Amino acid sequence: MTARPGRGQPRRETSEGRLALLLLLPAALLLCGVLLFPMLTTLRDSLYVNKLTEPWLRGFVGLSQYAQMLHDPRFGQALRNTLVFGIFTVGGSFLVGIPMALAAHTPSRVRGLARVALLLPWAMPPVISGLIFAWLFNAQYGVVNDVLYRAGVIHEPLRWLSTPGLAVVAMVITIVWKTSSFVALIVLGGLQGIPRDLTEAAEVDGATRVQGFFRVLLPLLAPSLAVAFIFRAISAVQVFDIPYTFIQQAPAQGLLETLGVYIYRTSIEFLDFGYGAALSVALFALSLAVTAVYVRFVRDGSSS
Amino acid sequence: MSGTDQPAPRLSPPERLVRAVAVGTLIVGGFFPFIWMVLTSLKSEGELQTFPVQYLPSSMNVGNYARVFSEQPFATFFTNSLIVSVLSTALCIACAVPAAYALARLHVRARGVLMTGVVAFSMFPVVSLLVPLFRLFRGAELLNTYPALILPYAALSLPVAILTLVAFFSAIPRDLEAAAMVDGTDRVGAMLRVVLPLSAPGVVTAALLVFVNSWNEFLLALSFNTRLSMRTVSVGVTLYQGEFAFPWPLIAAAVVVATVPIVLLIAVFQRRFVAGLTAGGVKA
């Protein structure tokens, strides 16, 4: 809120400040107690060796667990997987989500139904989306193989989840299905904010609808797209539930392990809390880096 | 159904076809995976094992739904999810409403910093909080209790709830509040009697977002509440698979039961969901 000159005597401002403090207090307590404090604990833990399988090794080790990451091929693989999935799933969710938003925005008799269809993947629990798609991609009785077989594309069922390359494709498709809705919803918000005359003016100028979309609509949607991008990028870096569900079903695990899954396994399955904490900090840093790029992009965009 | 009588903008026949295909694809794409689970849940193991796939079940075999409740305490999972989701939503909204009001309406000097802080909290990776929260809750003897999930769920959704509510509060004309204050009502009175009733749709929207987040959460529920009687639905649906056996009709039935509340919520509140996500997203 900007301070308005000539308004608000000092006395009222202090009382308002005190009230604000009081109103902000519960939220601050909850955020600091349940998010900030544990995160700081993670930061401290990352400097100590603490491995339940080798309890005699406990102690302060400084940054050496961060150095360990550099020589950890499994970390490298998980990081690479996360980035590859990120590029394909974020890109895919925009390619699918923007047309979805346009389809849901055009007035039609089934608009209500279209909106529910748009919301459903977004609201579906990620674990359940993973289960559903694991079934759709099932090698023996999956509907994906069935359709490909009936269409004559394949003659033998594809073993989607146990063939490394195909497992990656199946997981990318699953995540794109789950996350395109989110992009579509944000873009839909942007579309609703654009007056219809603007798009119609483009048509009067002789531009076709497609050109109108690229020349008029897309630039106007830029702020919404930027917001959708940052949220999608952060969720892509942190992705856990869907890869975790897929790995339960897929022998092709190495290529499906994301950073989130690797952290979970290091801490919970291998009981290496120290290294798990260091990996956690790395994931947090990666999330921060994504945000920093975005903030910079927004600042440059508004200053030019 | 809205917009039925609203005349569609002049479209040529090919454009109409493109629109029909686009809307059709959207509807089929959104619903098909769910409908496929419904169909699968009605099949017997024998019907399942055919290739090419038999699409429609030959008889309405509802036995799988009975097995969902008999093979695992699914009713308990359901109650647990409901209790955890409702209470975490209540806690989150109770903290978010005053905070968002302060950020949107009061003279807060560090407003920019605070808003950035709220956004920063929304980026915390849940998996990074897992071990420290586990230790914290073990120390407080909260593992396998509702608060072990209610507290983190409320905190994790708090940034989104605050941002959504700030957007809604900011959209309410200031003059209304000022008028009430001129009439002798104080700040708090104006907030409770003028701003809050007007922002009720915003509060409902934020609450829906929090509820869906809480209902869907998996990682913390998997790790903190390991006792079967304390499991939630999102973890419960994964318990029907053995190490090597995947009884798909049964899993499908569990998935359908677990998803029904979400589908109903969306069908009833679709406008609120769309409004909330679009408002919160664009203003964030």
Coordinates of C-alpha atoms in Angstrom, one line a residue:
Chain A
M1 CA 0.0 0.0 0.0
T2 CA 1.4 3.4 -0.8
A3 CA 1.3 6.1 1.8
R4 CA -1.0 8.9 0.7
P5 CA 0.3 12.4 1.5
G6 CA -2.0 14.4 3.7
R7 CA -3.8 11.4 5.1
G8 CA -3.3 9.6 8.3
Q9 CA -2.2 11.4 11.4
P10 CA 0.8 9.8 13.1
R11 CA -1.3 8.5 16.0
R12 CA -3.7 6.7 13.6
E13 CA -0.7 5.2 11.8
T14 CA 0.8 3.7 14.9
S15 CA -2.5 2.2 16.0
E16 CA -3.0 0.9 12.4
G17 CA 0.5 -0.6 12.5
R18 CA -0.2 -2.3 15.8
L19 CA -3.4 -3.7 14.5
A20 CA -1.6 -4.9 11.3
L21 CA 1.0 -6.6 13.5
L22 CA -1.7 -8.4 15.4
L23 CA -3.5 -9.5 12.3
L24 CA -0.3 -10.8 10.7
L25 CA 0.8 -12.7 13.8
P26 CA -1.1 -16.0 13.5
A27 CA 0.0 -16.4 9.9
A28 CA 3.6 -15.5 10.7
L29 CA 3.7 -18.0 13.6
L30 CA 2.3 -20.8 11.5
L31 CA 4.7 -20.1 8.6
C32 CA 7.8 -19.7 10.8
G33 CA 7.0 -22.7 13.1
V34 CA 6.0 -25.2 10.4
L35 CA 8.0 -24.1 7.4
L36 CA 10.9 -21.8 8.2
F37 CA 12.1 -23.5 11.4
P38 CA 12.3 -26.9 9.8
M39 CA 14.0 -25.5 6.7
L40 CA 16.7 -23.9 9.0
T41 CA 17.0 -27.3 10.7
T42 CA 17.6 -28.8 7.3
L43 CA 20.3 -26.2 6.6
R44 CA 22.1 -27.1 9.9
D45 CA 21.7 -30.9 9.3
S46 CA 23.3 -30.6 5.9
L47 CA 26.6 -29.7 7.7
Y48 CA 26.6 -32.9 9.9
V49 CA 27.0 -36.5 9.0
N50 CA 24.0 -38.4 10.4
K51 CA 23.4 -41.8 8.9
L52 CA 21.4 -44.4 10.9
T53 CA 23.2 -47.2 9.0
E54 CA 26.6 -46.0 10.1
P55 CA 25.9 -44.4 13.5
W56 CA 29.6 -44.2 14.5
L57 CA 30.3 -41.6 11.8
R58 CA 28.3 -38.8 13.4
G59 CA 29.8 -35.3 13.5
F60 CA 30.3 -31.9 11.9
V61 CA 31.7 -32.1 8.4
G62 CA 31.2 -28.6 7.1
L63 CA 30.4 -28.4 3.4
S64 CA 31.7 -31.9 2.5
Q65 CA 28.3 -33.4 1.9
Y66 CA 27.8 -30.7 -0.7
A67 CA 31.1 -31.7 -2.3
Q68 CA 29.9 -35.3 -2.1
M69 CA 27.1 -34.4 -4.5
L70 CA 29.5 -33.4 -7.2
H71 CA 30.9 -37.0 -7.2
D72 CA 27.6 -38.7 -6.8
P73 CA 26.5 -40.2 -10.2
R74 CA 23.0 -40.9 -8.9
F75 CA 22.6 -37.2 -8.0
G76 CA 23.8 -36.2 -11.4
Q77 CA 21.3 -38.6 -13.0
A78 CA 18.5 -37.4 -10.8
L79 CA 19.3 -33.7 -11.6
R80 CA 19.5 -34.5 -15.3
N81 CA 16.2 -36.4 -15.2
T82 CA 14.5 -33.5 -13.3
L83 CA 15.7 -31.0 -15.9
V84 CA 14.7 -33.1 -18.9
F85 CA 11.3 -33.8 -17.4
G86 CA 11.0 -30.1 -16.5
I87 CA 11.7 -28.9 -20.1
F88 CA 9.3 -31.4 -21.7
T89 CA 6.5 -31.2 -19.1
V90 CA 6.6 -27.4 -18.8
G91 CA 6.8 -27.0 -22.5
G92 CA 4.1 -29.6 -23.1
S93 CA 1.8 -28.1 -20.5
F94 CA 1.9 -24.8 -22.4
L95 CA 1.4 -26.4 -25.8
V96 CA -1.7 -28.2 -24.5
G97 CA -2.8 -25.7 -21.9
I98 CA -3.1 -22.6 -24.2
P99 CA -5.4 -24.4 -26.7
M100 CA -7.4 -25.8 -23.8
A101 CA -7.9 -22.2 -22.4
L102 CA -9.0 -21.0 -25.9
A103 CA -11.5 -23.9 -26.2
A104 CA -12.9 -23.3 -22.7
H105 CA -13.1 -19.5 -23.4
T106 CA -15.2 -19.7 -26.6
P107 CA -18.9 -19.5 -25.9
S108 CA -20.5 -22.8 -26.5
R109 CA -23.5 -24.8 -25.3
V110 CA -21.3 -27.1 -23.2
R111 CA -19.2 -24.5 -21.5
G112 CA -20.0 -25.7 -18.0
L113 CA -18.9 -29.2 -18.9
A114 CA -15.8 -27.9 -20.6
R115 CA -14.9 -26.0 -17.4
V116 CA -15.2 -29.1 -15.3
A117 CA -13.1 -31.0 -17.9
L118 CA -10.5 -28.2 -17.5
L119 CA -10.5 -28.4 -13.7
L120 CA -10.6 -32.1 -13.3
P121 CA -6.9 -32.9 -14.0
W122 CA -5.8 -30.0 -11.9
A123 CA -7.8 -31.1 -8.9
M124 CA -7.1 -34.8 -9.2
P125 CA -4.6 -36.1 -6.5
P126 CA -1.2 -36.5 -8.2
V127 CA -0.8 -40.0 -6.8
I128 CA -4.1 -41.0 -8.3
S129 CA -3.2 -39.5 -11.7
G130 CA -0.1 -41.6 -11.6
L131 CA -2.1 -44.7 -10.8
I132 CA -4.6 -44.0 -13.6
F133 CA -2.0 -43.4 -16.2
A134 CA 0.1 -46.4 -15.1
W135 CA -3.0 -48.4 -15.9
L136 CA -3.6 -46.6 -19.2
F137 CA 0.0 -47.5 -20.2
N138 CA -0.2 -51.0 -18.9
A139 CA 1.7 -53.3 -21.3
Q140 CA -0.9 -56.2 -21.5
Y141 CA -4.3 -54.6 -21.0
G142 CA -3.6 -50.9 -21.3
V143 CA -5.9 -48.7 -23.4
V144 CA -3.0 -46.9 -25.0
N145 CA -1.5 -50.1 -26.5
D146 CA -5.0 -51.1 -27.5
V147 CA -5.7 -48.0 -29.5
L148 CA -2.2 -48.1 -31.2
Y149 CA -2.8 -51.8 -32.0
R150 CA -6.3 -51.2 -33.5
A151 CA -5.0 -48.3 -35.5
G152 CA -2.3 -50.6 -36.9
V153 CA 0.6 -48.5 -35.5
I154 CA 2.0 -51.4 -33.5
H155 CA 1.7 -55.2 -33.9
E156 CA 3.2 -56.2 -30.5
P157 CA 2.1 -54.5 -27.3
L158 CA 4.7 -51.9 -26.1
R159 CA 6.1 -52.4 -22.7
W160 CA 5.7 -48.7 -21.7
L161 CA 6.7 -48.8 -18.1
S162 CA 9.6 -51.3 -18.4
T163 CA 11.3 -49.8 -21.4
P164 CA 13.5 -46.9 -20.3
G165 CA 12.7 -44.5 -23.2
L166 CA 9.0 -45.3 -23.2
A167 CA 8.7 -45.0 -19.5
V168 CA 10.0 -41.5 -19.7
V169 CA 7.5 -40.7 -22.5
A170 CA 4.7 -42.2 -20.5
M171 CA 5.6 -40.1 -17.4
V172 CA 5.9 -36.9 -19.4
I173 CA 2.5 -37.5 -20.9
T174 CA 1.0 -38.1 -17.4
I175 CA 2.5 -35.0 -16.0
V176 CA 1.5 -32.9 -19.0
W177 CA -2.1 -34.2 -18.6
K178 CA -2.1 -33.3 -14.9
T179 CA -0.5 -29.8 -15.2
S180 CA -1.9 -28.4 -18.5
S181 CA -5.1 -27.6 -16.6
F182 CA -3.2 -25.2 -14.4
V183 CA -1.7 -23.3 -17.3
A184 CA -5.1 -23.3 -19.0
L185 CA -6.7 -21.8 -15.9
I186 CA -4.2 -19.0 -15.6
V187 CA -4.4 -18.3 -19.3
L188 CA -8.2 -18.4 -19.1
G189 CA -8.0 -15.7 -16.4
G190 CA -5.8 -13.6 -18.8
L191 CA -8.3 -14.1 -21.7
Q192 CA -11.2 -13.0 -19.5
G193 CA -9.4 -9.8 -18.8
I194 CA -9.0 -8.9 -22.5
P195 CA -11.9 -7.0 -24.0
R196 CA -13.5 -8.8 -26.9
D197 CA -13.2 -5.6 -29.1
L198 CA -9.5 -5.9 -29.1
T199 CA -9.5 -9.3 -30.7
E200 CA -12.3 -8.2 -33.1
A201 CA -10.4 -5.1 -34.1
A202 CA -7.6 -7.4 -35.2
E203 CA -10.0 -9.2 -37.5
V204 CA -11.3 -5.9 -39.0
D205 CA -7.7 -5.1 -39.8
G206 CA -7.7 -8.1 -42.1
A207 CA -5.7 -10.4 -39.9
T208 CA -7.0 -13.9 -39.8
R209 CA -7.9 -15.5 -36.5
V210 CA -4.6 -17.3 -36.3
Q211 CA -2.6 -14.2 -37.0
G212 CA -4.8 -12.3 -34.6
F213 CA -3.9 -14.9 -32.0
F214 CA -0.2 -14.5 -32.4
R215 CA -0.1 -10.7 -33.0
V216 CA -2.8 -9.5 -30.6
L217 CA -3.8 -12.1 -28.1
L218 CA -0.4 -13.7 -27.2
P219 CA 1.4 -10.4 -26.3
L220 CA -1.6 -9.4 -24.2
L221 CA -1.4 -12.8 -22.4
A222 CA 2.3 -12.4 -21.6
P223 CA 1.8 -11.5 -17.9
S224 CA -0.5 -14.6 -17.4
L225 CA 1.9 -16.8 -19.3
A226 CA 4.8 -15.5 -17.1
V227 CA 2.9 -16.3 -13.9
A228 CA 1.9 -19.8 -15.2
F229 CA 5.5 -20.4 -16.2
I230 CA 7.0 -19.6 -12.8
F231 CA 4.6 -21.8 -10.9
R232 CA 5.0 -24.6 -13.4
A233 CA 8.8 -24.4 -13.3
I234 CA 8.9 -24.6 -9.6
S235 CA 6.5 -27.5 -9.4
A236 CA 8.5 -29.3 -12.2
V237 CA 11.8 -28.9 -10.2
Q238 CA 10.1 -30.3 -7.1
V239 CA 8.0 -33.1 -8.8
F240 CA 7.6 -36.1 -6.5
D241 CA 4.2 -37.8 -6.4
I242 CA 3.8 -39.0 -10.0
P243 CA 7.4 -40.2 -10.5
Y244 CA 7.1 -42.0 -7.1
T245 CA 3.9 -43.8 -8.2
F246 CA 5.5 -44.7 -11.6
I247 CA 8.6 -46.1 -10.0
Q248 CA 6.5 -48.5 -7.9
Q249 CA 5.3 -50.0 -11.1
A250 CA 8.3 -49.6 -13.4
P251 CA 11.5 -51.6 -13.4
A252 CA 13.0 -48.8 -15.5
Q253 CA 13.7 -46.8 -12.4
G254 CA 17.0 -45.0 -13.0
L255 CA 15.5 -42.8 -15.7
L256 CA 12.4 -41.9 -13.7
E257 CA 14.2 -40.9 -10.4
T258 CA 13.8 -37.1 -9.9
L259 CA 15.6 -35.0 -7.4
G260 CA 12.5 -35.1 -5.1
V261 CA 12.4 -38.9 -5.2
Y262 CA 16.1 -39.2 -4.6
I263 CA 15.9 -37.0 -1.5
Y264 CA 13.0 -39.1 -0.2
R265 CA 14.9 -42.3 -0.7
T266 CA 18.2 -41.0 0.7
S267 CA 16.5 -39.8 3.9
I268 CA 13.7 -42.3 4.4
E269 CA 14.9 -45.5 2.7
F270 CA 18.7 -45.2 3.1
L271 CA 18.3 -43.3 6.4
D272 CA 21.1 -40.9 5.5
F273 CA 19.7 -37.7 7.1
G274 CA 22.8 -35.6 6.6
Y275 CA 23.2 -36.1 2.9
G276 CA 19.4 -36.0 2.5
A277 CA 19.5 -32.5 4.1
A278 CA 22.3 -31.4 1.8
L279 CA 20.3 -32.6 -1.2
S280 CA 17.2 -30.8 0.2
V281 CA 19.1 -27.6 0.4
A282 CA 20.2 -28.1 -3.2
L283 CA 16.6 -28.5 -4.3
F284 CA 15.6 -25.4 -2.4
A285 CA 18.4 -23.5 -4.1
L286 CA 17.3 -24.7 -7.5
S287 CA 13.7 -23.5 -6.7
L288 CA 15.1 -20.1 -5.7
A289 CA 17.2 -19.9 -8.8
V290 CA 14.1 -20.5 -11.0
T291 CA 12.3 -17.7 -9.1
A292 CA 15.3 -15.4 -9.4
V293 CA 15.3 -15.8 -13.2
Y294 CA 11.6 -15.0 -13.2
V295 CA 11.9 -11.9 -11.0
R296 CA 14.7 -10.6 -13.2
F297 CA 12.7 -11.3 -16.4
V298 CA 9.7 -9.4 -15.0
R299 CA 11.9 -6.5 -13.9
D300 CA 13.5 -6.3 -17.3
G301 CA 10.2 -6.6 -19.0
S302 CA 8.6 -3.8 -17.1
S303 CA 11.6 -1.4 -17.4
S304 CA 12.0 -1.7 -21.1
Chain B
M1 CA -25.1 -24.2 -18.1
S2 CA -24.2 -20.6 -18.6
G3 CA -24.0 -18.7 -21.8
T4 CA -26.6 -20.8 -23.6
D5 CA -28.6 -17.9 -25.0
Q6 CA -25.5 -15.8 -25.5
P7 CA -25.1 -15.6 -29.3
A8 CA -21.8 -17.0 -30.4
P9 CA -19.6 -14.6 -32.4
R10 CA -20.1 -15.0 -36.2
L11 CA -18.2 -18.1 -37.2
S12 CA -17.8 -19.7 -40.6
P13 CA -18.6 -23.4 -40.9
P14 CA -14.9 -24.5 -40.9
E15 CA -14.3 -22.3 -37.8
R16 CA -17.3 -23.9 -36.1
L17 CA -15.8 -27.3 -36.9
V18 CA -12.5 -26.3 -35.4
R19 CA -14.2 -25.0 -32.3
A20 CA -16.3 -28.2 -31.9
V21 CA -13.2 -30.4 -32.3
A22 CA -11.3 -28.3 -29.7
V23 CA -14.1 -28.3 -27.2
G24 CA -14.7 -32.0 -27.8
T25 CA -11.0 -32.8 -27.3
L26 CA -11.0 -30.8 -24.1
I27 CA -14.0 -32.6 -22.7
V28 CA -12.9 -36.1 -23.7
G29 CA -9.3 -35.5 -22.6
G30 CA -10.3 -34.2 -19.2
F31 CA -12.9 -36.9 -18.5
F32 CA -11.6 -40.0 -20.3
P33 CA -9.0 -41.2 -17.7
F34 CA -11.6 -40.9 -15.0
I35 CA -14.3 -42.7 -17.0
W36 CA -11.9 -45.4 -17.9
M37 CA -11.3 -46.1 -14.2
V38 CA -15.1 -46.3 -13.7
L39 CA -15.3 -48.8 -16.6
T40 CA -12.3 -50.8 -15.2
S41 CA -13.8 -50.9 -11.7
L42 CA -16.9 -52.6 -13.1
K43 CA -15.1 -55.4 -14.8
S44 CA -14.1 -58.8 -13.4
E45 CA -10.4 -59.9 -13.5
G46 CA -11.4 -62.3 -16.3
E47 CA -12.9 -59.6 -18.5
L48 CA -9.8 -57.5 -17.9
Q49 CA -7.5 -60.0 -19.4
T50 CA -8.4 -59.7 -23.0
F51 CA -6.5 -58.1 -25.8
P52 CA -7.7 -56.2 -27.8
V53 CA -9.3 -54.6 -24.8
Q54 CA -13.0 -55.1 -24.2
Y55 CA -14.2 -51.5 -23.5
L56 CA -17.5 -51.9 -21.8
P57 CA -18.0 -54.3 -18.9
S58 CA -20.5 -57.1 -19.8
S59 CA -22.3 -56.8 -16.5
M60 CA -22.4 -54.1 -13.8
N61 CA -20.0 -55.8 -11.4
V62 CA -20.1 -53.7 -8.3
G63 CA -18.4 -56.3 -6.1
N64 CA -15.1 -54.4 -6.4
Y65 CA -16.6 -51.5 -4.6
A66 CA -17.6 -53.7 -1.7
R67 CA -14.0 -55.1 -1.7
V68 CA -12.6 -51.6 -1.5
F69 CA -14.2 -51.3 1.9
S70 CA -13.6 -54.8 3.1
E71 CA -10.0 -55.3 2.1
Q72 CA -8.8 -52.1 3.7
P73 CA -10.5 -49.8 6.2
F74 CA -11.3 -47.4 3.4
A75 CA -14.2 -45.7 5.4
T76 CA -11.6 -44.9 8.0
F77 CA -9.2 -43.4 5.4
F78 CA -12.1 -41.4 4.1
T79 CA -13.1 -40.0 7.6
N80 CA -9.4 -39.2 8.3
S81 CA -9.0 -37.3 5.0
L82 CA -12.2 -35.4 5.7
I83 CA -11.2 -34.5 9.3
V84 CA -7.7 -33.5 8.3
S85 CA -8.8 -31.5 5.2
V86 CA -11.6 -29.6 6.9
L87 CA -9.6 -28.7 10.0
S88 CA -6.5 -27.7 8.0
T89 CA -8.7 -25.5 5.8
A90 CA -10.3 -23.9 8.9
L91 CA -6.9 -23.2 10.5
C92 CA -5.4 -21.9 7.2
I93 CA -8.3 -19.6 6.5
A94 CA -8.4 -18.4 10.1
C95 CA -4.8 -17.2 9.7
A96 CA -5.0 -16.1 6.1
V97 CA -8.0 -13.7 6.4
P98 CA -6.6 -11.3 9.0
A99 CA -3.1 -11.4 7.3
A100 CA -4.5 -10.8 3.9
Y101 CA -6.7 -7.9 5.2
A102 CA -3.6 -6.3 6.8
L103 CA -1.6 -6.6 3.6
A104 CA -4.4 -5.4 1.4
R105 CA -5.8 -2.6 3.5
L106 CA -3.7 -1.4 6.4
H107 CA -0.7 0.9 6.4
V108 CA 2.0 -1.7 6.6
R109 CA 5.5 -0.2 6.1
A110 CA 7.2 -3.4 5.0
R111 CA 4.4 -4.5 2.8
G112 CA 6.6 -5.2 -0.2
V113 CA 9.0 -7.3 1.8
L114 CA 6.2 -9.2 3.5
M115 CA 4.5 -10.0 0.1
T116 CA 7.8 -11.3 -1.3
G117 CA 8.2 -13.4 1.9
V118 CA 4.7 -14.9 1.4
V119 CA 5.7 -15.8 -2.2
A120 CA 9.0 -17.3 -1.0
F121 CA 7.2 -19.5 1.4
S122 CA 5.1 -20.9 -1.4
M123 CA 8.3 -22.3 -3.0
F124 CA 9.5 -24.5 -0.1
P125 CA 9.9 -28.1 -1.3
V126 CA 7.8 -30.3 0.9
V127 CA 10.4 -33.1 0.7
S128 CA 12.9 -30.8 2.3
L129 CA 10.7 -30.4 5.3
L130 CA 10.0 -34.0 5.7
V131 CA 12.8 -35.1 8.1
P132 CA 12.8 -32.0 10.4
L133 CA 9.1 -32.0 10.7
F134 CA 9.1 -35.8 11.4
R135 CA 11.6 -35.2 14.2
L136 CA 9.7 -32.2 15.6
F137 CA 6.4 -34.2 15.6
R138 CA 8.1 -37.3 17.0
G139 CA 9.4 -35.2 19.9
A140 CA 6.0 -33.7 20.5
E141 CA 4.4 -37.2 20.2
L142 CA 2.2 -36.0 17.3
L143 CA 3.0 -38.7 14.9
N144 CA -0.1 -40.7 13.9
T145 CA -2.4 -37.9 15.1
Y146 CA -4.5 -35.5 13.0
P147 CA -2.4 -32.4 14.0
A148 CA 0.7 -34.0 12.4
L149 CA -1.0 -33.4 9.0
I150 CA -3.3 -30.4 9.9
L151 CA -0.4 -28.1 10.9
P152 CA 1.8 -28.6 7.8
Y153 CA -1.2 -28.6 5.4
A154 CA -2.5 -25.3 6.8
A155 CA 1.0 -23.8 6.6
L156 CA 1.8 -25.1 3.1
S157 CA -1.4 -23.7 1.7
L158 CA -1.2 -20.4 3.6
P159 CA 0.8 -18.5 1.0
V160 CA -1.7 -19.3 -1.8
A161 CA -4.7 -18.5 0.5
I162 CA -3.1 -15.1 1.5
L163 CA -2.3 -14.2 -2.1
T164 CA -5.8 -15.1 -3.3
L165 CA -7.5 -13.2 -0.5
V166 CA -5.2 -10.1 -1.0
A167 CA -6.5 -10.0 -4.6
F168 CA -10.1 -10.2 -3.5
F169 CA -9.8 -7.7 -0.6
S170 CA -8.0 -5.2 -2.9
A171 CA -10.9 -5.4 -5.4
I172 CA -13.4 -4.1 -2.8
P173 CA -13.9 -0.3 -3.0
R174 CA -12.2 1.5 -0.2
D175 CA -15.0 4.1 0.0
L176 CA -17.4 1.5 1.4
E177 CA -15.1 0.9 4.4
A178 CA -14.4 4.7 4.7
A179 CA -18.1 5.3 4.8
A180 CA -18.6 2.8 7.6
M181 CA -15.8 4.4 9.6
V182 CA -17.2 7.9 9.2
D183 CA -20.4 6.5 10.6
G184 CA -18.6 5.7 13.8
T185 CA -17.5 2.1 13.2
D186 CA -13.9 1.5 14.0
R187 CA -11.4 -0.4 11.8
V188 CA -12.1 -3.8 13.2
G189 CA -15.8 -3.2 13.0
A190 CA -15.5 -2.1 9.3
M191 CA -13.5 -5.1 8.5
L192 CA -16.0 -7.5 10.1
R193 CA -19.2 -5.8 9.0
V194 CA -18.3 -4.4 5.5
V195 CA -15.2 -6.0 4.0
L196 CA -15.6 -9.6 5.2
P197 CA -19.2 -10.1 4.0
L198 CA -18.3 -8.6 0.6
S199 CA -15.3 -10.9 0.2
A200 CA -17.2 -14.0 1.2
P201 CA -16.8 -15.4 -2.4
G202 CA -13.1 -14.9 -2.1
V203 CA -13.0 -16.7 1.3
V204 CA -15.0 -19.6 -0.2
T205 CA -12.6 -19.7 -3.1
A206 CA -9.5 -19.7 -1.0
A207 CA -11.0 -22.4 1.3
L208 CA -11.7 -24.6 -1.7
L209 CA -8.1 -24.3 -2.9
V210 CA -6.8 -25.2 0.5
F211 CA -9.2 -28.1 0.8
V212 CA -8.1 -29.7 -2.5
N213 CA -4.5 -29.3 -1.6
S214 CA -5.0 -31.0 1.7
W215 CA -7.1 -33.8 0.3
N216 CA -4.5 -34.5 -2.4
E217 CA -1.3 -34.4 -0.3
F218 CA 0.6 -37.6 -0.3
L219 CA 4.2 -37.4 0.9
L220 CA 3.7 -36.2 4.5
A221 CA 0.6 -38.4 4.9
L222 CA 2.7 -41.4 3.8
S223 CA 5.5 -40.6 6.2
F224 CA 3.9 -39.2 9.4
N225 CA 0.7 -41.2 9.8
T226 CA 1.9 -44.8 9.3
R227 CA -0.7 -46.5 11.5
L228 CA -3.4 -48.0 9.3
S229 CA -6.2 -46.4 11.4
M230 CA -4.6 -43.0 10.7
R231 CA -4.0 -43.3 6.9
T232 CA -5.7 -40.8 4.6
V233 CA -7.3 -41.5 1.2
S234 CA -4.4 -40.5 -1.0
V235 CA -2.1 -43.0 0.7
G236 CA -5.0 -45.5 1.1
V237 CA -5.5 -46.0 -2.6
T238 CA -1.9 -47.2 -3.0
L239 CA -2.4 -50.0 -0.4
Y240 CA -4.4 -52.3 -2.7
Q241 CA -1.4 -53.2 -4.8
G242 CA 0.9 -56.0 -3.7
E243 CA 4.6 -56.1 -4.4
F244 CA 4.0 -58.0 -7.7
A245 CA 0.2 -58.1 -8.0
F246 CA -1.9 -55.3 -9.3
P247 CA -5.6 -56.1 -8.9
W248 CA -6.6 -53.3 -11.3
P249 CA -10.4 -53.5 -11.0
L250 CA -10.1 -53.2 -7.3
I251 CA -7.5 -50.4 -7.5
A252 CA -9.8 -48.7 -10.1
A253 CA -12.7 -48.9 -7.7
A254 CA -10.6 -47.4 -4.9
V255 CA -9.5 -44.6 -7.2
V256 CA -13.1 -43.8 -8.2
V257 CA -14.3 -43.7 -4.6
A258 CA -11.3 -41.5 -3.7
T259 CA -12.0 -39.1 -6.5
V260 CA -15.7 -38.7 -6.2
P261 CA -15.6 -35.9 -3.6
I262 CA -13.2 -33.9 -5.8
V263 CA -15.4 -34.4 -8.9
L264 CA -18.5 -33.3 -6.9
L265 CA -16.7 -30.3 -5.5
I266 CA -15.6 -29.2 -8.9
A267 CA -19.0 -29.7 -10.5
V268 CA -20.7 -27.6 -7.8
F269 CA -18.1 -24.9 -7.4
Q270 CA -16.6 -24.7 -10.9
R271 CA -17.1 -20.9 -11.1
R272 CA -15.4 -20.3 -7.8
F273 CA -12.5 -22.5 -8.7
V274 CA -11.9 -20.7 -12.0
A275 CA -12.4 -17.3 -10.5
G276 CA -10.0 -18.1 -7.6
L277 CA -7.2 -19.6 -9.7
T278 CA -7.4 -16.8 -12.3
A279 CA -7.6 -14.0 -9.8
G280 CA -4.9 -15.3 -7.5
G281 CA -2.6 -16.3 -10.3
V282 CA -2.7 -13.1 -12.3
K283 CA -2.3 -10.8 -9.2
A284 CA 0.5 -12.9 -7.6

